[in-house]
């Protein structure tokens, strides 16, 4: 079994769910507390032992590459001014030289197509896919949790979480086979089924470990739901040919591609910070109390 060394980050999207914030700024550069969203996913990948990172980008997304690059002028200036903490945090955002590759997805043809754009970097090795819009606040970073399962079972491993049945049309949904309550074998996968067609309420979330053969399936360019090349459909073709497991995880998921998830992530991650938690609590307490009172008054 080959070790996992590569991770693909599909970051070509326009971020229309966050307009006007993302009219100019890539959505992945919006900050949760004081870090761009993409940096959380990069740190998660590196914590899982990933050494080769592939950004699948598009026009207007170069800010992201700059963020992870060295910035000599800035470092020298911070150093001259004795800004030790700031210098350390700027340098902590670097990806080591030679570990980042950027490839372009010139047209938004779907998540499967975005992943396929990375095929010449991935080559014949297993790889992870991280959808950076989604942040997972877990004791053990989520990709590292999946790597443990991958080391045990091999093949393909995807993270899943239970969603209310009326939300299945927003996600890829797993048809589970043998299931111990945490890990299930995957018997089928359906992209965004209507509730009455959904085989379960186990939704695919944005963390995957996949075998390179999925690239061969994606090469066919078959379109699925929404007229797009769907990663879910390509993965489904591997079932029965390779081990395929779905893993539930402990922790919170925040969909930062949407406004409510983004705001909630800022609060949740802020409350994790020893240097900020009490100030955030103090600032929010009267706001929440007032909101509560207003809602009580307007209730019928
Ligand atoms: C994508 C995948 C879907 C998955 C979801 C997780 O959908 O196609 O299977 O459940 O990410 O966020 P998207 O949200 O890009 O429409």
PDB file of C-alpha atoms and ligand atoms in Angstrom:
ATOM      1  CA  UNK A   1       0.000   0.000   0.000  1.00  0.00           C
ATOM      2  CA  UNK A   2       1.429   3.355  -1.038  1.00  0.00           C
ATOM      3  CA  UNK A   3       1.616   6.055   1.647  1.00  0.00           C
ATOM      4  CA  UNK A   4      -0.421   9.208   1.190  1.00  0.00           C
ATOM      5  CA  UNK A   5       1.801  12.147   0.227  1.00  0.00           C
ATOM      6  CA  UNK A   6      -0.262  14.360  -2.073  1.00  0.00           C
ATOM      7  CA  UNK A   7      -3.299  16.552  -1.479  1.00  0.00           C
ATOM      8  CA  UNK A   8      -5.452  18.351  -4.028  1.00  0.00           C
ATOM      9  CA  UNK A   9      -7.280  21.565  -3.119  1.00  0.00           C
ATOM     10  CA  UNK A  10      -9.990  22.561  -5.601  1.00  0.00           C
ATOM     11  CA  UNK A  11      -9.922  26.362  -5.282  1.00  0.00           C
ATOM     12  CA  UNK A  12     -11.108  27.557  -8.666  1.00  0.00           C
ATOM     13  CA  UNK A  13     -14.680  28.450  -7.616  1.00  0.00           C
ATOM     14  CA  UNK A  14     -16.123  31.960  -7.913  1.00  0.00           C
ATOM     15  CA  UNK A  15     -17.549  32.041  -4.406  1.00  0.00           C
ATOM     16  CA  UNK A  16     -20.890  33.478  -5.481  1.00  0.00           C
ATOM     17  CA  UNK A  17     -22.466  32.342  -2.201  1.00  0.00           C
ATOM     18  CA  UNK A  18     -20.386  34.985  -0.404  1.00  0.00           C
ATOM     19  CA  UNK A  19     -20.848  37.998  -2.699  1.00  0.00           C
ATOM     20  CA  UNK A  20     -20.033  40.844  -2.465  1.00  0.00           C
ATOM     21  CA  UNK A  21     -17.128  39.782  -0.168  1.00  0.00           C
ATOM     22  CA  UNK A  22     -15.654  37.617  -2.899  1.00  0.00           C
ATOM     23  CA  UNK A  23     -16.089  39.993  -5.835  1.00  0.00           C
ATOM     24  CA  UNK A  24     -12.305  40.593  -5.862  1.00  0.00           C
ATOM     25  CA  UNK A  25     -10.908  38.496  -2.987  1.00  0.00           C
ATOM     26  CA  UNK A  26     -10.780  34.722  -3.528  1.00  0.00           C
ATOM     27  CA  UNK A  27     -13.286  33.139  -1.127  1.00  0.00           C
ATOM     28  CA  UNK A  28     -10.481  30.955   0.225  1.00  0.00           C
ATOM     29  CA  UNK A  29      -8.707  34.129   1.405  1.00  0.00           C
ATOM     30  CA  UNK A  30     -11.582  35.251   3.657  1.00  0.00           C
ATOM     31  CA  UNK A  31     -10.386  34.969   7.227  1.00  0.00           C
ATOM     32  CA  UNK A  32     -11.696  32.935  10.100  1.00  0.00           C
ATOM     33  CA  UNK A  33     -10.424  34.898  13.125  1.00  0.00           C
ATOM     34  CA  UNK A  34      -7.026  35.851  11.671  1.00  0.00           C
ATOM     35  CA  UNK A  35      -6.217  33.125   9.174  1.00  0.00           C
ATOM     36  CA  UNK A  36      -7.400  32.690   5.583  1.00  0.00           C
ATOM     37  CA  UNK A  37      -9.727  29.703   5.213  1.00  0.00           C
ATOM     38  CA  UNK A  38      -7.305  27.983   2.830  1.00  0.00           C
ATOM     39  CA  UNK A  39      -4.578  28.016   5.476  1.00  0.00           C
ATOM     40  CA  UNK A  40      -6.701  25.838   7.770  1.00  0.00           C
ATOM     41  CA  UNK A  41      -6.963  23.178   5.062  1.00  0.00           C
ATOM     42  CA  UNK A  42      -3.252  23.419   4.236  1.00  0.00           C
ATOM     43  CA  UNK A  43      -2.340  23.007   7.916  1.00  0.00           C
ATOM     44  CA  UNK A  44      -4.727  20.056   8.209  1.00  0.00           C
ATOM     45  CA  UNK A  45      -3.036  18.383   5.228  1.00  0.00           C
ATOM     46  CA  UNK A  46       0.455  18.998   6.564  1.00  0.00           C
ATOM     47  CA  UNK A  47      -0.572  17.646   9.990  1.00  0.00           C
ATOM     48  CA  UNK A  48      -1.539  14.430   8.167  1.00  0.00           C
ATOM     49  CA  UNK A  49       1.942  14.098   6.644  1.00  0.00           C
ATOM     50  CA  UNK A  50       1.187  15.575   3.202  1.00  0.00           C
ATOM     51  CA  UNK A  51       4.308  16.830   1.400  1.00  0.00           C
ATOM     52  CA  UNK A  52       2.942  17.712  -2.007  1.00  0.00           C
ATOM     53  CA  UNK A  53       0.107  20.228  -2.250  1.00  0.00           C
ATOM     54  CA  UNK A  54      -1.766  20.930  -5.470  1.00  0.00           C
ATOM     55  CA  UNK A  55      -4.001  23.991  -5.817  1.00  0.00           C
ATOM     56  CA  UNK A  56      -6.458  23.767  -8.694  1.00  0.00           C
ATOM     57  CA  UNK A  57      -6.955  27.470  -9.311  1.00  0.00           C
ATOM     58  CA  UNK A  58      -8.437  29.828 -11.891  1.00  0.00           C
ATOM     59  CA  UNK A  59      -8.061  33.444 -13.003  1.00  0.00           C
ATOM     60  CA  UNK A  60      -7.735  35.991 -10.211  1.00  0.00           C
ATOM     61  CA  UNK A  61      -6.634  33.524  -7.556  1.00  0.00           C
ATOM     62  CA  UNK A  62      -2.909  34.317  -7.384  1.00  0.00           C
ATOM     63  CA  UNK A  63      -3.252  35.955  -3.943  1.00  0.00           C
ATOM     64  CA  UNK A  64      -3.413  32.461  -2.521  1.00  0.00           C
ATOM     65  CA  UNK A  65      -0.042  31.472  -3.963  1.00  0.00           C
ATOM     66  CA  UNK A  66       1.480  34.692  -2.620  1.00  0.00           C
ATOM     67  CA  UNK A  67       0.109  34.002   0.845  1.00  0.00           C
ATOM     68  CA  UNK A  68       2.027  30.718   1.095  1.00  0.00           C
ATOM     69  CA  UNK A  69       5.222  32.110  -0.464  1.00  0.00           C
ATOM     70  CA  UNK A  70       8.191  33.697   1.274  1.00  0.00           C
ATOM     71  CA  UNK A  71       7.997  37.488   1.548  1.00  0.00           C
ATOM     72  CA  UNK A  72      11.586  38.648   2.117  1.00  0.00           C
ATOM     73  CA  UNK A  73      10.911  42.416   2.168  1.00  0.00           C
ATOM     74  CA  UNK A  74       8.151  42.038   4.742  1.00  0.00           C
ATOM     75  CA  UNK A  75      10.238  39.685   6.898  1.00  0.00           C
ATOM     76  CA  UNK A  76      13.181  42.093   6.926  1.00  0.00           C
ATOM     77  CA  UNK A  77      10.944  45.001   7.820  1.00  0.00           C
ATOM     78  CA  UNK A  78       9.258  43.090  10.676  1.00  0.00           C
ATOM     79  CA  UNK A  79      12.667  41.945  11.881  1.00  0.00           C
ATOM     80  CA  UNK A  80      14.060  45.499  11.887  1.00  0.00           C
ATOM     81  CA  UNK A  81      11.066  46.631  13.934  1.00  0.00           C
ATOM     82  CA  UNK A  82      11.379  43.763  16.427  1.00  0.00           C
ATOM     83  CA  UNK A  83       7.923  42.366  15.532  1.00  0.00           C
ATOM     84  CA  UNK A  84       8.804  38.853  16.629  1.00  0.00           C
ATOM     85  CA  UNK A  85       5.278  37.412  16.919  1.00  0.00           C
ATOM     86  CA  UNK A  86       4.114  38.892  13.610  1.00  0.00           C
ATOM     87  CA  UNK A  87       7.219  37.593  11.844  1.00  0.00           C
ATOM     88  CA  UNK A  88       6.666  34.095  13.231  1.00  0.00           C
ATOM     89  CA  UNK A  89       3.020  34.056  12.152  1.00  0.00           C
ATOM     90  CA  UNK A  90       3.869  35.319   8.639  1.00  0.00           C
ATOM     91  CA  UNK A  91       6.530  32.630   8.268  1.00  0.00           C
ATOM     92  CA  UNK A  92       4.254  29.920   9.671  1.00  0.00           C
ATOM     93  CA  UNK A  93       2.041  30.428   6.605  1.00  0.00           C
ATOM     94  CA  UNK A  94       4.834  29.372   4.224  1.00  0.00           C
ATOM     95  CA  UNK A  95       4.647  26.137   2.293  1.00  0.00           C
ATOM     96  CA  UNK A  96       8.197  24.758   2.030  1.00  0.00           C
ATOM     97  CA  UNK A  97       9.906  25.450  -1.300  1.00  0.00           C
ATOM     98  CA  UNK A  98       8.932  22.955  -3.985  1.00  0.00           C
ATOM     99  CA  UNK A  99       5.929  21.488  -2.141  1.00  0.00           C
ATOM    100  CA  UNK A 100       3.234  23.607  -3.813  1.00  0.00           C
ATOM    101  CA  UNK A 101       2.091  23.093  -7.396  1.00  0.00           C
ATOM    102  CA  UNK A 102      -0.662  25.181  -8.974  1.00  0.00           C
ATOM    103  CA  UNK A 103      -2.642  23.952 -11.934  1.00  0.00           C
ATOM    104  CA  UNK A 104      -5.496  25.772 -13.641  1.00  0.00           C
ATOM    105  CA  UNK A 105      -9.073  24.792 -14.182  1.00  0.00           C
ATOM    106  CA  UNK A 106      -9.958  27.170 -17.008  1.00  0.00           C
ATOM    107  CA  UNK A 107     -13.710  26.476 -16.943  1.00  0.00           C
ATOM    108  CA  UNK A 108     -16.028  25.540 -14.058  1.00  0.00           C
ATOM    109  CA  UNK A 109     -16.936  22.065 -15.306  1.00  0.00           C
ATOM    110  CA  UNK A 110     -17.474  20.445 -11.909  1.00  0.00           C
ATOM    111  CA  UNK A 111     -15.598  19.079  -8.904  1.00  0.00           C
ATOM    112  CA  UNK A 112     -14.624  15.914 -10.777  1.00  0.00           C
ATOM    113  CA  UNK A 113     -13.109  17.992 -13.558  1.00  0.00           C
ATOM    114  CA  UNK A 114     -11.230  20.153 -11.028  1.00  0.00           C
ATOM    115  CA  UNK A 115      -9.682  17.055  -9.438  1.00  0.00           C
ATOM    116  CA  UNK A 116      -8.821  15.652 -12.889  1.00  0.00           C
ATOM    117  CA  UNK A 117      -6.882  18.871 -13.650  1.00  0.00           C
ATOM    118  CA  UNK A 118      -4.343  17.687 -11.019  1.00  0.00           C
ATOM    119  CA  UNK A 119      -3.734  14.280 -12.667  1.00  0.00           C
ATOM    120  CA  UNK A 120      -0.202  15.029 -13.934  1.00  0.00           C
ATOM    121  CA  UNK A 121       0.932  15.961 -10.440  1.00  0.00           C
ATOM    122  CA  UNK A 122      -0.880  13.092  -8.694  1.00  0.00           C
ATOM    123  CA  UNK A 123       0.270  10.462 -11.234  1.00  0.00           C
ATOM    124  CA  UNK A 124       0.034   6.913  -9.846  1.00  0.00           C
ATOM    125  CA  UNK A 125      -0.154   7.683  -6.132  1.00  0.00           C
ATOM    126  CA  UNK A 126      -3.076   7.833  -3.723  1.00  0.00           C
ATOM    127  CA  UNK A 127      -4.105  11.398  -2.939  1.00  0.00           C
ATOM    128  CA  UNK A 128      -6.302  13.395  -0.623  1.00  0.00           C
ATOM    129  CA  UNK A 129      -8.881  15.954  -1.697  1.00  0.00           C
ATOM    130  CA  UNK A 130      -9.711  18.779   0.701  1.00  0.00           C
ATOM    131  CA  UNK A 131     -12.548  21.181  -0.067  1.00  0.00           C
ATOM    132  CA  UNK A 132     -11.265  24.232   1.806  1.00  0.00           C
ATOM    133  CA  UNK A 133     -14.704  25.853   2.192  1.00  0.00           C
ATOM    134  CA  UNK A 134     -15.382  23.290   4.863  1.00  0.00           C
ATOM    135  CA  UNK A 135     -13.651  23.649   8.202  1.00  0.00           C
ATOM    136  CA  UNK A 136     -13.659  20.832  10.717  1.00  0.00           C
ATOM    137  CA  UNK A 137     -13.072  21.667  14.339  1.00  0.00           C
ATOM    138  CA  UNK A 138     -11.897  18.313  15.715  1.00  0.00           C
ATOM    139  CA  UNK A 139      -9.545  17.281  18.478  1.00  0.00           C
ATOM    140  CA  UNK A 140      -7.522  15.279  15.956  1.00  0.00           C
ATOM    141  CA  UNK A 141      -7.454  17.005  12.551  1.00  0.00           C
ATOM    142  CA  UNK A 142      -9.917  15.279  10.218  1.00  0.00           C
ATOM    143  CA  UNK A 143      -7.516  14.244   7.456  1.00  0.00           C
ATOM    144  CA  UNK A 144      -5.241  12.620  10.057  1.00  0.00           C
ATOM    145  CA  UNK A 145      -8.293  10.660  11.286  1.00  0.00           C
ATOM    146  CA  UNK A 146      -8.887   9.439   7.719  1.00  0.00           C
ATOM    147  CA  UNK A 147      -5.207   8.514   7.268  1.00  0.00           C
ATOM    148  CA  UNK A 148      -5.458   6.184  10.277  1.00  0.00           C
ATOM    149  CA  UNK A 149      -8.402   4.428   8.645  1.00  0.00           C
ATOM    150  CA  UNK A 150      -6.598   4.379   5.285  1.00  0.00           C
ATOM    151  CA  UNK A 151      -3.568   2.742   6.928  1.00  0.00           C
ATOM    152  CA  UNK A 152      -5.846   0.012   8.227  1.00  0.00           C
ATOM    153  CA  UNK A 153      -8.091  -0.623   5.211  1.00  0.00           C
ATOM    154  CA  UNK A 154      -6.276   0.889   2.206  1.00  0.00           C
ATOM    155  CA  UNK A 155      -8.280   1.859  -0.877  1.00  0.00           C
ATOM    156  CA  UNK A 156     -10.574   4.868  -0.683  1.00  0.00           C
ATOM    157  CA  UNK A 157     -11.761   6.581   2.485  1.00  0.00           C
ATOM    158  CA  UNK A 158     -14.225   9.459   2.658  1.00  0.00           C
ATOM    159  CA  UNK A 159     -15.493  11.483   5.600  1.00  0.00           C
ATOM    160  CA  UNK A 160     -19.246  11.524   6.108  1.00  0.00           C
ATOM    161  CA  UNK A 161     -21.747  13.033   8.480  1.00  0.00           C
ATOM    162  CA  UNK A 162     -25.431  12.523   9.087  1.00  0.00           C
ATOM    163  CA  UNK A 163     -27.711  15.236   7.706  1.00  0.00           C
ATOM    164  CA  UNK A 164     -31.462  15.756   8.101  1.00  0.00           C
ATOM    165  CA  UNK A 165     -33.221  13.688   5.443  1.00  0.00           C
ATOM    166  CA  UNK A 166     -34.655  16.816   3.771  1.00  0.00           C
ATOM    167  CA  UNK A 167     -31.107  18.025   2.983  1.00  0.00           C
ATOM    168  CA  UNK A 168     -29.848  15.070   0.944  1.00  0.00           C
ATOM    169  CA  UNK A 169     -30.164  17.023  -2.330  1.00  0.00           C
ATOM    170  CA  UNK A 170     -27.279  19.267  -1.220  1.00  0.00           C
ATOM    171  CA  UNK A 171     -24.696  16.475  -0.868  1.00  0.00           C
ATOM    172  CA  UNK A 172     -23.214  13.303  -2.222  1.00  0.00           C
ATOM    173  CA  UNK A 173     -24.950  10.501  -0.300  1.00  0.00           C
ATOM    174  CA  UNK A 174     -23.534   7.112   0.686  1.00  0.00           C
ATOM    175  CA  UNK A 175     -25.330   3.796   0.412  1.00  0.00           C
ATOM    176  CA  UNK A 176     -23.749   2.046   3.411  1.00  0.00           C
ATOM    177  CA  UNK A 177     -23.080  -1.671   3.646  1.00  0.00           C
ATOM    178  CA  UNK A 178     -21.536  -3.166   6.759  1.00  0.00           C
ATOM    179  CA  UNK A 179     -21.548  -0.436   9.391  1.00  0.00           C
ATOM    180  CA  UNK A 180     -20.075  -0.451  12.900  1.00  0.00           C
ATOM    181  CA  UNK A 181     -21.516   2.958  13.744  1.00  0.00           C
ATOM    182  CA  UNK A 182     -18.284   4.757  12.925  1.00  0.00           C
ATOM    183  CA  UNK A 183     -16.922   3.195   9.753  1.00  0.00           C
ATOM    184  CA  UNK A 184     -19.152   1.833   6.998  1.00  0.00           C
ATOM    185  CA  UNK A 185     -18.258   0.037   3.805  1.00  0.00           C
ATOM    186  CA  UNK A 186     -19.540   1.951   0.802  1.00  0.00           C
ATOM    187  CA  UNK A 187     -21.975   0.040  -1.403  1.00  0.00           C
ATOM    188  CA  UNK A 188     -23.070   2.949  -3.537  1.00  0.00           C
ATOM    189  CA  UNK A 189     -22.753   6.722  -3.946  1.00  0.00           C
ATOM    190  CA  UNK A 190     -25.330   9.131  -5.351  1.00  0.00           C
ATOM    191  CA  UNK A 191     -24.752  12.815  -6.041  1.00  0.00           C
ATOM    192  CA  UNK A 192     -27.398  15.091  -4.538  1.00  0.00           C
ATOM    193  CA  UNK A 193     -30.413  12.741  -4.525  1.00  0.00           C
ATOM    194  CA  UNK A 194     -33.869  14.012  -3.610  1.00  0.00           C
ATOM    195  CA  UNK A 195     -34.856  12.770  -0.128  1.00  0.00           C
ATOM    196  CA  UNK A 196     -37.156  10.052  -1.482  1.00  0.00           C
ATOM    197  CA  UNK A 197     -34.344   8.655  -3.659  1.00  0.00           C
ATOM    198  CA  UNK A 198     -31.554   8.930  -1.066  1.00  0.00           C
ATOM    199  CA  UNK A 199     -30.119   5.578   0.069  1.00  0.00           C
ATOM    200  CA  UNK A 200     -29.328   7.046   3.522  1.00  0.00           C
ATOM    201  CA  UNK A 201     -28.719  10.375   5.238  1.00  0.00           C
ATOM    202  CA  UNK A 202     -24.928   9.902   5.316  1.00  0.00           C
ATOM    203  CA  UNK A 203     -23.546  12.864   3.407  1.00  0.00           C
ATOM    204  CA  UNK A 204     -20.088  13.159   1.906  1.00  0.00           C
ATOM    205  CA  UNK A 205     -18.209  16.066   3.448  1.00  0.00           C
ATOM    206  CA  UNK A 206     -15.147  17.711   1.934  1.00  0.00           C
ATOM    207  CA  UNK A 207     -12.355  15.288   2.850  1.00  0.00           C
ATOM    208  CA  UNK A 208     -11.397  12.312   0.688  1.00  0.00           C
ATOM    209  CA  UNK A 209      -8.522   9.831   0.319  1.00  0.00           C
ATOM    210  CA  UNK A 210      -8.659   8.346  -3.173  1.00  0.00           C
ATOM    211  CA  UNK A 211      -6.772   5.930  -5.362  1.00  0.00           C
ATOM    212  CA  UNK A 212      -5.282   7.268  -8.610  1.00  0.00           C
ATOM    213  CA  UNK A 213      -7.575   5.069 -10.745  1.00  0.00           C
ATOM    214  CA  UNK A 214     -10.321   7.625 -10.110  1.00  0.00           C
ATOM    215  CA  UNK A 215      -8.400   9.864 -12.542  1.00  0.00           C
ATOM    216  CA  UNK A 216      -8.872   7.266 -15.305  1.00  0.00           C
ATOM    217  CA  UNK A 217     -12.617   7.347 -14.712  1.00  0.00           C
ATOM    218  CA  UNK A 218     -12.589  11.163 -14.679  1.00  0.00           C
ATOM    219  CA  UNK A 219     -10.675  11.179 -17.992  1.00  0.00           C
ATOM    220  CA  UNK A 220     -13.864  10.005 -19.701  1.00  0.00           C
ATOM    221  CA  UNK A 221     -15.397  13.372 -18.822  1.00  0.00           C
ATOM    222  CA  UNK A 222     -18.873  11.902 -18.278  1.00  0.00           C
ATOM    223  CA  UNK A 223     -21.276  14.518 -16.999  1.00  0.00           C
ATOM    224  CA  UNK A 224     -23.760  13.910 -14.224  1.00  0.00           C
ATOM    225  CA  UNK A 225     -25.961  16.012 -11.942  1.00  0.00           C
ATOM    226  CA  UNK A 226     -26.167  19.652 -13.014  1.00  0.00           C
ATOM    227  CA  UNK A 227     -24.365  18.898 -16.288  1.00  0.00           C
ATOM    228  CA  UNK A 228     -21.050  18.781 -14.399  1.00  0.00           C
ATOM    229  CA  UNK A 229     -18.318  16.154 -14.108  1.00  0.00           C
ATOM    230  CA  UNK A 230     -19.047  14.797 -10.642  1.00  0.00           C
ATOM    231  CA  UNK A 231     -16.356  13.348  -8.380  1.00  0.00           C
ATOM    232  CA  UNK A 232     -19.064  11.290  -6.657  1.00  0.00           C
ATOM    233  CA  UNK A 233     -19.945   9.498  -9.929  1.00  0.00           C
ATOM    234  CA  UNK A 234     -16.285   8.717 -10.644  1.00  0.00           C
ATOM    235  CA  UNK A 235     -15.766   7.373  -7.118  1.00  0.00           C
ATOM    236  CA  UNK A 236     -18.844   5.178  -7.505  1.00  0.00           C
ATOM    237  CA  UNK A 237     -17.112   3.393 -10.384  1.00  0.00           C
ATOM    238  CA  UNK A 238     -14.357   2.190  -8.012  1.00  0.00           C
ATOM    239  CA  UNK A 239     -16.756   0.419  -5.639  1.00  0.00           C
ATOM    240  CA  UNK A 240     -16.252  -3.335  -5.838  1.00  0.00           C
ATOM    241  CA  UNK A 241     -12.847  -2.907  -7.482  1.00  0.00           C
ATOM    242  CA  UNK A 242     -11.086  -1.406  -4.467  1.00  0.00           C
ATOM    243  CA  UNK A 243     -11.829  -1.138  -0.736  1.00  0.00           C
ATOM    244  CA  UNK A 244     -14.116   1.842  -0.096  1.00  0.00           C
ATOM    245  CA  UNK A 245     -14.970   3.102   3.377  1.00  0.00           C
ATOM    246  CA  UNK A 246     -16.940   6.009   4.797  1.00  0.00           C
ATOM    247  CA  UNK A 247     -15.935   7.359   8.188  1.00  0.00           C
ATOM    248  CA  UNK A 248     -18.025   9.418  10.564  1.00  0.00           C
ATOM    249  CA  UNK A 249     -15.965  11.853  12.594  1.00  0.00           C
ATOM    250  CA  UNK A 250     -16.147  13.570  15.950  1.00  0.00           C
ATOM    251  CA  UNK A 251     -16.154  17.320  15.727  1.00  0.00           C
ATOM    252  CA  UNK A 252     -17.953  20.252  14.169  1.00  0.00           C
ATOM    253  CA  UNK A 253     -18.270  21.019  10.471  1.00  0.00           C
ATOM    254  CA  UNK A 254     -18.559  24.597   9.243  1.00  0.00           C
ATOM    255  CA  UNK A 255     -19.546  25.358   5.674  1.00  0.00           C
ATOM    256  CA  UNK A 256     -17.652  28.610   5.201  1.00  0.00           C
ATOM    257  CA  UNK A 257     -18.871  28.868   1.602  1.00  0.00           C
ATOM    258  CA  UNK A 258     -22.169  30.101   3.089  1.00  0.00           C
ATOM    259  CA  UNK A 259     -22.726  33.175   5.224  1.00  0.00           C
ATOM    260  CA  UNK A 260     -24.101  31.507   8.385  1.00  0.00           C
ATOM    261  CA  UNK A 261     -21.394  28.830   8.450  1.00  0.00           C
ATOM    262  CA  UNK A 262     -18.714  31.437   7.955  1.00  0.00           C
ATOM    263  CA  UNK A 263     -19.946  33.605  10.834  1.00  0.00           C
ATOM    264  CA  UNK A 264     -20.389  30.548  13.086  1.00  0.00           C
ATOM    265  CA  UNK A 265     -16.850  29.371  12.265  1.00  0.00           C
ATOM    266  CA  UNK A 266     -15.453  32.737  13.294  1.00  0.00           C
ATOM    267  CA  UNK A 267     -17.201  32.510  16.659  1.00  0.00           C
ATOM    268  CA  UNK A 268     -16.299  28.843  17.237  1.00  0.00           C
ATOM    269  CA  UNK A 269     -12.634  29.207  16.278  1.00  0.00           C
ATOM    270  CA  UNK A 270     -12.377  32.468  18.198  1.00  0.00           C
ATOM    271  CA  UNK A 271     -13.660  30.731  21.332  1.00  0.00           C
ATOM    272  CA  UNK A 272     -10.883  28.140  20.934  1.00  0.00           C
ATOM    273  CA  UNK A 273      -8.251  30.850  21.243  1.00  0.00           C
ATOM    274  CA  UNK A 274      -6.985  31.373  24.791  1.00  0.00           C
ATOM    275  CA  UNK A 275      -5.889  34.923  23.905  1.00  0.00           C
ATOM    276  CA  UNK A 276      -9.336  35.895  22.586  1.00  0.00           C
ATOM    277  CA  UNK A 277     -12.008  33.658  24.123  1.00  0.00           C
ATOM    278  CA  UNK A 278     -12.948  35.782  27.126  1.00  0.00           C
ATOM    279  CA  UNK A 279     -13.012  39.014  25.126  1.00  0.00           C
ATOM    280  CA  UNK A 280     -15.250  37.380  22.509  1.00  0.00           C
ATOM    281  CA  UNK A 281     -17.583  36.010  25.184  1.00  0.00           C
ATOM    282  CA  UNK A 282     -17.795  39.421  26.830  1.00  0.00           C
ATOM    283  CA  UNK A 283     -18.558  41.135  23.524  1.00  0.00           C
ATOM    284  CA  UNK A 284     -21.172  38.579  22.487  1.00  0.00           C
ATOM    285  CA  UNK A 285     -23.016  38.193  25.817  1.00  0.00           C
ATOM    286  CA  UNK A 286     -25.054  41.438  25.616  1.00  0.00           C
ATOM    287  CA  UNK A 287     -25.697  40.949  21.889  1.00  0.00           C
ATOM    288  CA  UNK A 288     -27.066  37.443  22.427  1.00  0.00           C
ATOM    289  CA  UNK A 289     -29.096  38.520  25.474  1.00  0.00           C
ATOM    290  CA  UNK A 290     -30.675  41.376  23.516  1.00  0.00           C
ATOM    291  CA  UNK A 291     -31.411  39.068  20.612  1.00  0.00           C
ATOM    292  CA  UNK A 292     -33.043  36.579  22.959  1.00  0.00           C
ATOM    293  CA  UNK A 293     -35.224  39.300  24.456  1.00  0.00           C
ATOM    294  CA  UNK A 294     -36.241  40.643  21.056  1.00  0.00           C
ATOM    295  CA  UNK A 295     -37.225  37.175  19.911  1.00  0.00           C
ATOM    296  CA  UNK A 296     -39.222  36.539  23.105  1.00  0.00           C
ATOM    297  CA  UNK A 297     -41.132  39.797  22.554  1.00  0.00           C
ATOM    298  CA  UNK A 298     -42.011  39.015  18.957  1.00  0.00           C
ATOM    299  CA  UNK A 299     -43.090  35.425  19.612  1.00  0.00           C
ATOM    300  CA  UNK A 300     -46.849  34.952  19.159  1.00  0.00           C
TER     301      UNK A 300
HETATM  302  C1  LIG B   1     -19.496  18.744  -3.407  1.00  0.00           C
HETATM  303  C2  LIG B   1     -19.666  17.282  -3.791  1.00  0.00           C
HETATM  304  C3  LIG B   1     -20.696  16.611  -2.870  1.00  0.00           C
HETATM  305  C4  LIG B   1     -20.281  16.794  -1.421  1.00  0.00           C
HETATM  306  C5  LIG B   1     -20.095  18.293  -1.119  1.00  0.00           C
HETATM  307  C6  LIG B   1     -19.549  18.479   0.269  1.00  0.00           C
HETATM  308  O1  LIG B   1     -20.688  19.426  -3.703  1.00  0.00           O
HETATM  309  O2  LIG B   1     -20.077  17.199  -5.141  1.00  0.00           O
HETATM  310  O3  LIG B   1     -20.772  15.237  -3.167  1.00  0.00           O
HETATM  311  O4  LIG B   1     -21.261  16.250  -0.569  1.00  0.00           O
HETATM  312  O5  LIG B   1     -19.170  18.897  -2.039  1.00  0.00           O
HETATM  313  O6  LIG B   1     -19.542  19.839   0.588  1.00  0.00           O
HETATM  314  P1  LIG B   1     -20.760  21.041  -3.823  1.00  0.00           P
HETATM  315  O7  LIG B   1     -20.951  21.548  -2.431  1.00  0.00           O
HETATM  316  O8  LIG B   1     -19.469  21.490  -4.422  1.00  0.00           O
HETATM  317  O9  LIG B   1     -21.937  21.326  -4.685  1.00  0.00           O
END
